[in-house]
Amino acid sequence: EVQLVESGGGLVQPGGSLRLSCAASGFTFSSYDMHWVRQATGKGLEWVSAIGTAGDTYYPGSVRGRFTISRENAKNSLYLQMNSLRAGDTAVYYCARRVRGGYYMDVWGKGTTVTVPS
Amino acid sequence: NFMLTQPHSVSESPGKTVTISCTGSSGSIASNYVQWYQQRPGSAPTTVIYEDNQRPSGVPDRFSGSIDSSSNSASLTISGLKTEDEADYYCQSFDSNNWVFGGGTKLTVL
């Protein structure tokens, strides 16, 4: 079964750091681009970062310079290092797989919650 | 920055047809594929339409997608509405290495 399981969420003070992990199973992890997408409570989806199979990385302006996406193919794992956290970063963070050759995400994890109090 | 705008909410009765729009802020929405995701409360999103008008396996043909270049918008149409279709729907596209989601539309089937 194809599966993504996020972990590492929690409560962190403003200015603090947190590292999220995503464990992949049921597919050849190294062959897929991967993403992080977040959703604040009652709000919409927001793309946070992406990493290609070659390790190329992409970020929106809202997190560039504060967040770092990485992958460890030998462990079938995706990571998101989040620094200088703000109240606005409070959200459920989803790990998602990009479909090969396409421009959408076809597998999502259940998410992990990050809370940064104001 | 490229943005996608959706209506905040729509509602319709069971058995009817509803259309949700997604309007691009600039350029041509037809330049990059548009996808649609369904998200039920407490669950992760799932794809209902990809590449403008393609349905993943398992998605009923009551769901369809289209592009209207004249209005720079994409649309998701759901026919024969069922109560189980009640959910949030998000459009998504891609622009210059940025992945963009619309703000989401809450569909109420009443």
PDB file of N, CA and C in Angstrom, chain A residues 7-111:
ATOM      1  N   SER A   7       5.407  13.101  10.816  1.00  0.00           N
ATOM      2  CA  SER A   7       5.649  13.148  12.258  1.00  0.00           C
ATOM      3  C   SER A   7       6.496  14.377  12.557  1.00  0.00           C
ATOM      4  N   GLY A   8       6.611  14.682  13.846  1.00  0.00           N
ATOM      5  CA  GLY A   8       7.489  15.773  14.262  1.00  0.00           C
ATOM      6  C   GLY A   8       6.795  17.067  14.615  1.00  0.00           C
ATOM      7  N   GLY A   9       5.485  17.134  14.433  1.00  0.00           N
ATOM      8  CA  GLY A   9       4.774  18.346  14.779  1.00  0.00           C
ATOM      9  C   GLY A   9       4.727  18.561  16.290  1.00  0.00           C
ATOM     10  N   GLY A  10       4.324  19.766  16.688  1.00  0.00           N
ATOM     11  CA  GLY A  10       4.219  20.058  18.117  1.00  0.00           C
ATOM     12  C   GLY A  10       4.086  21.537  18.356  1.00  0.00           C
ATOM     13  N   LEU A  11       4.216  21.897  19.636  1.00  0.00           N
ATOM     14  CA  LEU A  11       4.138  23.288  20.058  1.00  0.00           C
ATOM     15  C   LEU A  11       5.552  23.866  20.141  1.00  0.00           C
ATOM     16  N   VAL A  12       5.760  24.994  19.485  1.00  0.00           N
ATOM     17  CA  VAL A  12       7.070  25.631  19.499  1.00  0.00           C
ATOM     18  C   VAL A  12       6.882  27.132  19.661  1.00  0.00           C
ATOM     19  N   GLN A  13       7.736  27.758  20.422  1.00  0.00           N
ATOM     20  CA  GLN A  13       7.643  29.196  20.661  1.00  0.00           C
ATOM     21  C   GLN A  13       8.070  30.000  19.440  1.00  0.00           C
ATOM     22  N   PRO A  14       7.539  31.200  19.302  1.00  0.00           N
ATOM     23  CA  PRO A  14       7.957  32.058  18.176  1.00  0.00           C
ATOM     24  C   PRO A  14       9.467  32.221  18.150  1.00  0.00           C
ATOM     25  N   GLY A  15      10.001  32.128  16.945  1.00  0.00           N
ATOM     26  CA  GLY A  15      11.445  32.199  16.774  1.00  0.00           C
ATOM     27  C   GLY A  15      12.136  30.859  16.871  1.00  0.00           C
ATOM     28  N   GLY A  16      11.410  29.834  17.297  1.00  0.00           N
ATOM     29  CA  GLY A  16      11.993  28.508  17.461  1.00  0.00           C
ATOM     30  C   GLY A  16      12.064  27.724  16.171  1.00  0.00           C
ATOM     31  N   SER A  17      12.540  26.492  16.303  1.00  0.00           N
ATOM     32  CA  SER A  17      12.729  25.605  15.151  1.00  0.00           C
ATOM     33  C   SER A  17      12.036  24.275  15.381  1.00  0.00           C
ATOM     34  N   LEU A  18      11.739  23.611  14.277  1.00  0.00           N
ATOM     35  CA  LEU A  18      11.113  22.298  14.329  1.00  0.00           C
ATOM     36  C   LEU A  18      11.481  21.553  13.053  1.00  0.00           C
ATOM     37  N   ARG A  19      11.631  20.244  13.157  1.00  0.00           N
ATOM     38  CA  ARG A  19      11.919  19.439  11.974  1.00  0.00           C
ATOM     39  C   ARG A  19      10.822  18.405  11.793  1.00  0.00           C
ATOM     40  N   LEU A  20      10.146  18.472  10.671  1.00  0.00           N
ATOM     41  CA  LEU A  20       9.123  17.497  10.334  1.00  0.00           C
ATOM     42  C   LEU A  20       9.720  16.380   9.494  1.00  0.00           C
ATOM     43  N   SER A  21       9.155  15.192   9.660  1.00  0.00           N
ATOM     44  CA  SER A  21       9.571  14.039   8.862  1.00  0.00           C
ATOM     45  C   SER A  21       8.368  13.427   8.167  1.00  0.00           C
ATOM     46  N   CYS A  22       8.631  12.765   7.066  1.00  0.00           N
ATOM     47  CA  CYS A  22       7.592  12.058   6.324  1.00  0.00           C
ATOM     48  C   CYS A  22       8.173  10.719   5.876  1.00  0.00           C
ATOM     49  N   ALA A  23       7.589   9.632   6.372  1.00  0.00           N
ATOM     50  CA  ALA A  23       8.052   8.296   6.014  1.00  0.00           C
ATOM     51  C   ALA A  23       7.212   7.753   4.872  1.00  0.00           C
ATOM     52  N   ALA A  24       7.866   7.391   3.785  1.00  0.00           N
ATOM     53  CA  ALA A  24       7.170   6.878   2.605  1.00  0.00           C
ATOM     54  C   ALA A  24       7.293   5.358   2.535  1.00  0.00           C
ATOM     55  N   SER A  25       6.255   4.706   2.043  1.00  0.00           N
ATOM     56  CA  SER A  25       6.295   3.264   1.862  1.00  0.00           C
ATOM     57  C   SER A  25       5.384   2.867   0.717  1.00  0.00           C
ATOM     58  N   GLY A  26       5.651   1.702   0.134  1.00  0.00           N
ATOM     59  CA  GLY A  26       4.804   1.160  -0.913  1.00  0.00           C
ATOM     60  C   GLY A  26       5.119   1.648  -2.313  1.00  0.00           C
ATOM     61  N   PHE A  27       6.168   2.459  -2.460  1.00  0.00           N
ATOM     62  CA  PHE A  27       6.563   2.913  -3.794  1.00  0.00           C
ATOM     63  C   PHE A  27       8.058   3.263  -3.782  1.00  0.00           C
ATOM     64  N   THR A  28       8.616   3.455  -4.966  1.00  0.00           N
ATOM     65  CA  THR A  28      10.041   3.775  -5.090  1.00  0.00           C
ATOM     66  C   THR A  28      10.227   5.263  -4.829  1.00  0.00           C
ATOM     67  N   PHE A  29      10.492   5.590  -3.578  1.00  0.00           N
ATOM     68  CA  PHE A  29      10.529   6.976  -3.109  1.00  0.00           C
ATOM     69  C   PHE A  29      11.472   7.834  -3.948  1.00  0.00           C
ATOM     70  N   SER A  30      12.635   7.303  -4.288  1.00  0.00           N
ATOM     71  CA  SER A  30      13.656   8.082  -4.985  1.00  0.00           C
ATOM     72  C   SER A  30      13.212   8.534  -6.371  1.00  0.00           C
ATOM     73  N   SER A  31      12.166   7.947  -6.901  1.00  0.00           N
ATOM     74  CA  SER A  31      11.720   8.253  -8.265  1.00  0.00           C
ATOM     75  C   SER A  31      10.679   9.362  -8.337  1.00  0.00           C
ATOM     76  N   TYR A  32      10.325   9.922  -7.195  1.00  0.00           N
ATOM     77  CA  TYR A  32       9.247  10.905  -7.165  1.00  0.00           C
ATOM     78  C   TYR A  32       9.680  12.244  -6.575  1.00  0.00           C
ATOM     79  N   ASP A  33       9.191  13.327  -7.175  1.00  0.00           N
ATOM     80  CA  ASP A  33       9.265  14.632  -6.543  1.00  0.00           C
ATOM     81  C   ASP A  33       8.305  14.631  -5.352  1.00  0.00           C
ATOM     82  N   MET A  34       8.679  15.364  -4.315  1.00  0.00           N
ATOM     83  CA  MET A  34       7.857  15.392  -3.104  1.00  0.00           C
ATOM     84  C   MET A  34       7.588  16.827  -2.666  1.00  0.00           C
ATOM     85  N   HIS A  35       6.483  17.008  -1.965  1.00  0.00           N
ATOM     86  CA  HIS A  35       6.052  18.331  -1.537  1.00  0.00           C
ATOM     87  C   HIS A  35       5.649  18.345  -0.075  1.00  0.00           C
ATOM     88  N   TRP A  36       5.676  19.559   0.482  1.00  0.00           N
ATOM     89  CA  TRP A  36       5.003  19.865   1.736  1.00  0.00           C
ATOM     90  C   TRP A  36       3.925  20.916   1.437  1.00  0.00           C
ATOM     91  N   VAL A  37       2.742  20.678   1.988  1.00  0.00           N
ATOM     92  CA  VAL A  37       1.608  21.596   1.845  1.00  0.00           C
ATOM     93  C   VAL A  37       1.026  21.786   3.233  1.00  0.00           C
ATOM     94  N   ARG A  38       0.650  23.009   3.587  1.00  0.00           N
ATOM     95  CA  ARG A  38       0.094  23.249   4.914  1.00  0.00           C
ATOM     96  C   ARG A  38      -1.301  23.834   4.817  1.00  0.00           C
ATOM     97  N   GLN A  39      -2.001  23.710   5.959  1.00  0.00           N
ATOM     98  CA  GLN A  39      -3.374  24.212   6.037  1.00  0.00           C
ATOM     99  C   GLN A  39      -3.648  24.701   7.439  1.00  0.00           C
ATOM    100  N   ALA A  40      -3.824  25.992   7.596  1.00  0.00           N
ATOM    101  CA  ALA A  40      -4.215  26.541   8.887  1.00  0.00           C
ATOM    102  C   ALA A  40      -5.669  26.175   9.166  1.00  0.00           C
ATOM    103  N   THR A  41      -6.027  26.126  10.418  1.00  0.00           N
ATOM    104  CA  THR A  41      -7.384  25.733  10.804  1.00  0.00           C
ATOM    105  C   THR A  41      -8.418  26.616  10.135  1.00  0.00           C
ATOM    106  N   GLY A  42      -9.344  25.985   9.413  1.00  0.00           N
ATOM    107  CA  GLY A  42     -10.403  26.723   8.750  1.00  0.00           C
ATOM    108  C   GLY A  42      -9.979  27.476   7.517  1.00  0.00           C
ATOM    109  N   LYS A  43      -8.741  27.289   7.090  1.00  0.00           N
ATOM    110  CA  LYS A  43      -8.201  27.992   5.928  1.00  0.00           C
ATOM    111  C   LYS A  43      -7.914  27.030   4.788  1.00  0.00           C
ATOM    112  N   GLY A  44      -7.421  27.593   3.679  1.00  0.00           N
ATOM    113  CA  GLY A  44      -7.147  26.791   2.502  1.00  0.00           C
ATOM    114  C   GLY A  44      -5.773  26.159   2.498  1.00  0.00           C
ATOM    115  N   LEU A  45      -5.503  25.435   1.425  1.00  0.00           N
ATOM    116  CA  LEU A  45      -4.215  24.778   1.253  1.00  0.00           C
ATOM    117  C   LEU A  45      -3.165  25.780   0.786  1.00  0.00           C
ATOM    118  N   GLU A  46      -1.959  25.646   1.309  1.00  0.00           N
ATOM    119  CA  GLU A  46      -0.852  26.517   0.920  1.00  0.00           C
ATOM    120  C   GLU A  46       0.383  25.659   0.641  1.00  0.00           C
ATOM    121  N   TRP A  47       0.899  25.754  -0.551  1.00  0.00           N
ATOM    122  CA  TRP A  47       2.114  25.036  -0.913  1.00  0.00           C
ATOM    123  C   TRP A  47       3.302  25.622  -0.156  1.00  0.00           C
ATOM    124  N   VAL A  48       4.134  24.734   0.426  1.00  0.00           N
ATOM    125  CA  VAL A  48       5.228  25.169   1.289  1.00  0.00           C
ATOM    126  C   VAL A  48       6.597  24.913   0.671  1.00  0.00           C
ATOM    127  N   SER A  49       6.760  23.768   0.012  1.00  0.00           N
ATOM    128  CA  SER A  49       8.060  23.476  -0.579  1.00  0.00           C
ATOM    129  C   SER A  49       7.973  22.225  -1.442  1.00  0.00           C
ATOM    130  N   ALA A  50       8.973  22.077  -2.302  1.00  0.00           N
ATOM    131  CA  ALA A  50       9.059  20.898  -3.148  1.00  0.00           C
ATOM    132  C   ALA A  50      10.517  20.512  -3.331  1.00  0.00           C
ATOM    133  N   ILE A  51      10.755  19.219  -3.553  1.00  0.00           N
ATOM    134  CA  ILE A  51      12.101  18.737  -3.833  1.00  0.00           C
ATOM    135  C   ILE A  51      12.024  17.730  -4.963  1.00  0.00           C
ATOM    136  N   GLY A  52      12.911  17.894  -5.948  1.00  0.00           N
ATOM    137  CA  GLY A  52      12.910  16.978  -7.072  1.00  0.00           C
ATOM    138  C   GLY A  52      13.734  15.736  -6.780  1.00  0.00           C
ATOM    139  N   THR A  53      13.705  14.819  -7.717  1.00  0.00           N
ATOM    140  CA  THR A  53      14.460  13.580  -7.548  1.00  0.00           C
ATOM    141  C   THR A  53      15.960  13.833  -7.534  1.00  0.00           C
ATOM    142  N   ALA A  54      16.386  14.931  -8.141  1.00  0.00           N
ATOM    143  CA  ALA A  54      17.803  15.284  -8.158  1.00  0.00           C
ATOM    144  C   ALA A  54      18.205  16.155  -6.978  1.00  0.00           C
ATOM    145  N   GLY A  55      17.278  16.415  -6.085  1.00  0.00           N
ATOM    146  CA  GLY A  55      17.559  17.232  -4.912  1.00  0.00           C
ATOM    147  C   GLY A  55      17.341  18.718  -5.125  1.00  0.00           C
ATOM    148  N   ASP A  56      16.843  19.107  -6.284  1.00  0.00           N
ATOM    149  CA  ASP A  56      16.520  20.522  -6.528  1.00  0.00           C
ATOM    150  C   ASP A  56      15.354  20.916  -5.645  1.00  0.00           C
ATOM    151  N   THR A  57      15.386  22.120  -5.090  1.00  0.00           N
ATOM    152  CA  THR A  57      14.372  22.544  -4.121  1.00  0.00           C
ATOM    153  C   THR A  57      13.687  23.839  -4.559  1.00  0.00           C
ATOM    154  N   TYR A  58      12.437  23.999  -4.110  1.00  0.00           N
ATOM    155  CA  TYR A  58      11.620  25.155  -4.491  1.00  0.00           C
ATOM    156  C   TYR A  58      10.784  25.578  -3.295  1.00  0.00           C
ATOM    157  N   TYR A  59      10.604  26.905  -3.160  1.00  0.00           N
ATOM    158  CA  TYR A  59       9.850  27.463  -2.049  1.00  0.00           C
ATOM    159  C   TYR A  59       9.048  28.676  -2.509  1.00  0.00           C
ATOM    160  N   PRO A  60       7.912  28.928  -1.864  1.00  0.00           N
ATOM    161  CA  PRO A  60       7.241  30.217  -2.086  1.00  0.00           C
ATOM    162  C   PRO A  60       7.930  31.284  -1.251  1.00  0.00           C
ATOM    163  N   GLY A  61       7.654  32.534  -1.555  1.00  0.00           N
ATOM    164  CA  GLY A  61       8.287  33.628  -0.841  1.00  0.00           C
ATOM    165  C   GLY A  61       8.008  33.637   0.655  1.00  0.00           C
ATOM    166  N   SER A  62       6.873  33.113   1.059  1.00  0.00           N
ATOM    167  CA  SER A  62       6.468  33.173   2.468  1.00  0.00           C
ATOM    168  C   SER A  62       7.375  32.362   3.389  1.00  0.00           C
ATOM    169  N   VAL A  63       8.080  31.374   2.862  1.00  0.00           N
ATOM    170  CA  VAL A  63       8.927  30.534   3.719  1.00  0.00           C
ATOM    171  C   VAL A  63      10.380  30.483   3.259  1.00  0.00           C
ATOM    172  N   ARG A  64      10.658  31.036   2.077  1.00  0.00           N
ATOM    173  CA  ARG A  64      12.029  30.971   1.550  1.00  0.00           C
ATOM    174  C   ARG A  64      12.998  31.632   2.519  1.00  0.00           C
ATOM    175  N   GLY A  65      14.105  30.943   2.797  1.00  0.00           N
ATOM    176  CA  GLY A  65      15.089  31.451   3.754  1.00  0.00           C
ATOM    177  C   GLY A  65      14.845  30.998   5.180  1.00  0.00           C
ATOM    178  N   ARG A  66      13.650  30.508   5.481  1.00  0.00           N
ATOM    179  CA  ARG A  66      13.348  30.015   6.839  1.00  0.00           C
ATOM    180  C   ARG A  66      13.161  28.496   6.864  1.00  0.00           C
ATOM    181  N   PHE A  67      12.602  27.954   5.785  1.00  0.00           N
ATOM    182  CA  PHE A  67      12.326  26.516   5.716  1.00  0.00           C
ATOM    183  C   PHE A  67      13.293  25.852   4.739  1.00  0.00           C
ATOM    184  N   THR A  68      13.666  24.611   5.049  1.00  0.00           N
ATOM    185  CA  THR A  68      14.522  23.831   4.160  1.00  0.00           C
ATOM    186  C   THR A  68      13.951  22.435   3.999  1.00  0.00           C
ATOM    187  N   ILE A  69      13.682  22.061   2.758  1.00  0.00           N
ATOM    188  CA  ILE A  69      13.204  20.716   2.459  1.00  0.00           C
ATOM    189  C   ILE A  69      14.405  19.845   2.070  1.00  0.00           C
ATOM    190  N   SER A  70      14.361  18.586   2.487  1.00  0.00           N
ATOM    191  CA  SER A  70      15.431  17.659   2.126  1.00  0.00           C
ATOM    192  C   SER A  70      14.859  16.257   2.063  1.00  0.00           C
ATOM    193  N   ARG A  71      15.650  15.349   1.521  1.00  0.00           N
ATOM    194  CA  ARG A  71      15.205  13.967   1.422  1.00  0.00           C
ATOM    195  C   ARG A  71      16.379  13.028   1.665  1.00  0.00           C
ATOM    196  N   GLU A  72      16.059  11.850   2.146  1.00  0.00           N
ATOM    197  CA  GLU A  72      17.055  10.806   2.363  1.00  0.00           C
ATOM    198  C   GLU A  72      16.496   9.535   1.741  1.00  0.00           C
ATOM    199  N   ASN A  73      16.884   9.300   0.495  1.00  0.00           N
ATOM    200  CA  ASN A  73      16.282   8.199  -0.256  1.00  0.00           C
ATOM    201  C   ASN A  73      16.561   6.839   0.367  1.00  0.00           C
ATOM    202  N   ALA A  74      17.718   6.695   0.980  1.00  0.00           N
ATOM    203  CA  ALA A  74      18.053   5.409   1.597  1.00  0.00           C
ATOM    204  C   ALA A  74      17.108   5.054   2.737  1.00  0.00           C
ATOM    205  N   LYS A  75      16.498   6.091   3.317  1.00  0.00           N
ATOM    206  CA  LYS A  75      15.554   5.874   4.423  1.00  0.00           C
ATOM    207  C   LYS A  75      14.115   6.125   3.996  1.00  0.00           C
ATOM    208  N   ASN A  76      13.901   6.344   2.699  1.00  0.00           N
ATOM    209  CA  ASN A  76      12.551   6.634   2.199  1.00  0.00           C
ATOM    210  C   ASN A  76      11.894   7.754   3.001  1.00  0.00           C
ATOM    211  N   SER A  77      12.661   8.796   3.238  1.00  0.00           N
ATOM    212  CA  SER A  77      12.177   9.848   4.127  1.00  0.00           C
ATOM    213  C   SER A  77      12.337  11.246   3.528  1.00  0.00           C
ATOM    214  N   LEU A  78      11.348  12.073   3.831  1.00  0.00           N
ATOM    215  CA  LEU A  78      11.313  13.484   3.449  1.00  0.00           C
ATOM    216  C   LEU A  78      11.323  14.306   4.734  1.00  0.00           C
ATOM    217  N   TYR A  79      11.976  15.462   4.673  1.00  0.00           N
ATOM    218  CA  TYR A  79      12.073  16.306   5.867  1.00  0.00           C
ATOM    219  C   TYR A  79      11.725  17.752   5.540  1.00  0.00           C
ATOM    220  N   LEU A  80      11.335  18.470   6.597  1.00  0.00           N
ATOM    221  CA  LEU A  80      11.154  19.915   6.480  1.00  0.00           C
ATOM    222  C   LEU A  80      11.723  20.548   7.740  1.00  0.00           C
ATOM    223  N   GLN A  81      12.832  21.251   7.585  1.00  0.00           N
ATOM    224  CA  GLN A  81      13.429  21.990   8.691  1.00  0.00           C
ATOM    225  C   GLN A  81      12.833  23.390   8.693  1.00  0.00           C
ATOM    226  N   MET A  82      12.198  23.745   9.797  1.00  0.00           N
ATOM    227  CA  MET A  82      11.527  25.047   9.895  1.00  0.00           C
ATOM    228  C   MET A  82      12.196  25.875  10.973  1.00  0.00           C
ATOM    229  N   ASN A  83      12.724  27.020  10.592  1.00  0.00           N
ATOM    230  CA  ASN A  83      13.393  27.931  11.521  1.00  0.00           C
ATOM    231  C   ASN A  83      12.648  29.250  11.602  1.00  0.00           C
ATOM    232  N   SER A  84      12.969  30.035  12.612  1.00  0.00           N
ATOM    233  CA  SER A  84      12.358  31.367  12.788  1.00  0.00           C
ATOM    234  C   SER A  84      10.843  31.292  12.677  1.00  0.00           C
ATOM    235  N   LEU A  85      10.258  30.353  13.384  1.00  0.00           N
ATOM    236  CA  LEU A  85       8.823  30.123  13.252  1.00  0.00           C
ATOM    237  C   LEU A  85       8.002  31.282  13.811  1.00  0.00           C
ATOM    238  N   ARG A  86       6.859  31.501  13.156  1.00  0.00           N
ATOM    239  CA  ARG A  86       5.946  32.590  13.499  1.00  0.00           C
ATOM    240  C   ARG A  86       4.564  32.020  13.761  1.00  0.00           C
ATOM    241  N   ALA A  87       3.706  32.836  14.373  1.00  0.00           N
ATOM    242  CA  ALA A  87       2.331  32.396  14.618  1.00  0.00           C
ATOM    243  C   ALA A  87       1.644  32.021  13.301  1.00  0.00           C
ATOM    244  N   GLY A  88       1.956  32.709  12.242  1.00  0.00           N
ATOM    245  CA  GLY A  88       1.361  32.436  10.941  1.00  0.00           C
ATOM    246  C   GLY A  88       1.759  31.107  10.330  1.00  0.00           C
ATOM    247  N   ASP A  89       2.742  30.425  10.931  1.00  0.00           N
ATOM    248  CA  ASP A  89       3.147  29.102  10.450  1.00  0.00           C
ATOM    249  C   ASP A  89       2.320  27.986  11.093  1.00  0.00           C
ATOM    250  N   THR A  90       1.454  28.344  12.032  1.00  0.00           N
ATOM    251  CA  THR A  90       0.597  27.361  12.676  1.00  0.00           C
ATOM    252  C   THR A  90      -0.332  26.723  11.648  1.00  0.00           C
ATOM    253  N   ALA A  91      -0.266  25.399  11.547  1.00  0.00           N
ATOM    254  CA  ALA A  91      -1.049  24.699  10.521  1.00  0.00           C
ATOM    255  C   ALA A  91      -0.850  23.195  10.647  1.00  0.00           C
ATOM    256  N   VAL A  92      -1.680  22.473   9.922  1.00  0.00           N
ATOM    257  CA  VAL A  92      -1.413  21.057   9.664  1.00  0.00           C
ATOM    258  C   VAL A  92      -0.505  20.999   8.444  1.00  0.00           C
ATOM    259  N   TYR A  93       0.568  20.245   8.564  1.00  0.00           N
ATOM    260  CA  TYR A  93       1.535  20.123   7.467  1.00  0.00           C
ATOM    261  C   TYR A  93       1.389  18.740   6.842  1.00  0.00           C
ATOM    262  N   TYR A  94       1.098  18.733   5.547  1.00  0.00           N
ATOM    263  CA  TYR A  94       0.948  17.496   4.790  1.00  0.00           C
ATOM    264  C   TYR A  94       2.173  17.243   3.924  1.00  0.00           C
ATOM    265  N   CYS A  95       2.559  16.009   3.863  1.00  0.00           N
ATOM    266  CA  CYS A  95       3.547  15.528   2.911  1.00  0.00           C
ATOM    267  C   CYS A  95       2.759  14.980   1.722  1.00  0.00           C
ATOM    268  N   ALA A  96       3.207  15.266   0.499  1.00  0.00           N
ATOM    269  CA  ALA A  96       2.463  14.813  -0.672  1.00  0.00           C
ATOM    270  C   ALA A  96       3.426  14.406  -1.782  1.00  0.00           C
ATOM    271  N   ARG A  97       3.012  13.411  -2.544  1.00  0.00           N
ATOM    272  CA  ARG A  97       3.809  12.933  -3.675  1.00  0.00           C
ATOM    273  C   ARG A  97       3.311  13.563  -4.958  1.00  0.00           C
ATOM    274  N   ARG A  98       4.242  14.035  -5.769  1.00  0.00           N
ATOM    275  CA  ARG A  98       3.873  14.538  -7.088  1.00  0.00           C
ATOM    276  C   ARG A  98       3.803  13.365  -8.049  1.00  0.00           C
ATOM    277  N   VAL A  99       2.747  13.325  -8.829  1.00  0.00           N
ATOM    278  CA  VAL A  99       2.613  12.252  -9.805  1.00  0.00           C
ATOM    279  C   VAL A  99       3.750  12.377 -10.828  1.00  0.00           C
ATOM    280  N   ARG A 100       4.276  11.263 -11.275  1.00  0.00           N
ATOM    281  CA  ARG A 100       5.383  11.297 -12.230  1.00  0.00           C
ATOM    282  C   ARG A 100       4.919  11.836 -13.572  1.00  0.00           C
ATOM    283  N   GLY A 101       5.594  12.843 -14.063  1.00  0.00           N
ATOM    284  CA  GLY A 101       5.254  13.414 -15.365  1.00  0.00           C
ATOM    285  C   GLY A 101       4.063  14.353 -15.347  1.00  0.00           C
ATOM    286  N   GLY A 102       3.508  14.623 -14.189  1.00  0.00           N
ATOM    287  CA  GLY A 102       2.334  15.485 -14.126  1.00  0.00           C
ATOM    288  C   GLY A 102       2.522  16.639 -13.162  1.00  0.00           C
ATOM    289  N   TYR A 103       1.495  17.443 -13.030  1.00  0.00           N
ATOM    290  CA  TYR A 103       1.576  18.640 -12.195  1.00  0.00           C
ATOM    291  C   TYR A 103       0.537  18.622 -11.082  1.00  0.00           C
ATOM    292  N   TYR A 104       0.365  17.475 -10.478  1.00  0.00           N
ATOM    293  CA  TYR A 104      -0.523  17.405  -9.320  1.00  0.00           C
ATOM    294  C   TYR A 104       0.012  16.382  -8.331  1.00  0.00           C
ATOM    295  N   MET A 105      -0.593  16.392  -7.164  1.00  0.00           N
ATOM    296  CA  MET A 105      -0.178  15.509  -6.076  1.00  0.00           C
ATOM    297  C   MET A 105      -1.180  14.383  -5.964  1.00  0.00           C
ATOM    298  N   ASP A 106      -0.690  13.158  -6.053  1.00  0.00           N
ATOM    299  CA  ASP A 106      -1.611  12.026  -6.105  1.00  0.00           C
ATOM    300  C   ASP A 106      -1.679  11.219  -4.809  1.00  0.00           C
ATOM    301  N   VAL A 107      -0.737  11.416  -3.893  1.00  0.00           N
ATOM    302  CA  VAL A 107      -0.765  10.723  -2.612  1.00  0.00           C
ATOM    303  C   VAL A 107      -0.451  11.737  -1.519  1.00  0.00           C
ATOM    304  N   TRP A 108      -1.260  11.721  -0.466  1.00  0.00           N
ATOM    305  CA  TRP A 108      -1.092  12.647   0.645  1.00  0.00           C
ATOM    306  C   TRP A 108      -1.015  11.861   1.954  1.00  0.00           C
ATOM    307  N   GLY A 109      -0.251  12.410   2.887  1.00  0.00           N
ATOM    308  CA  GLY A 109      -0.281  11.865   4.232  1.00  0.00           C
ATOM    309  C   GLY A 109      -1.457  12.441   5.002  1.00  0.00           C
ATOM    310  N   LYS A 110      -1.596  12.049   6.256  1.00  0.00           N
ATOM    311  CA  LYS A 110      -2.687  12.543   7.104  1.00  0.00           C
ATOM    312  C   LYS A 110      -2.335  13.858   7.786  1.00  0.00           C
ATOM    313  N   GLY A 111      -1.074  14.223   7.758  1.00  0.00           N
ATOM    314  CA  GLY A 111      -0.663  15.510   8.284  1.00  0.00           C
ATOM    315  C   GLY A 111      -0.146  15.457   9.717  1.00  0.00           C
TER     316      GLY A 111
END
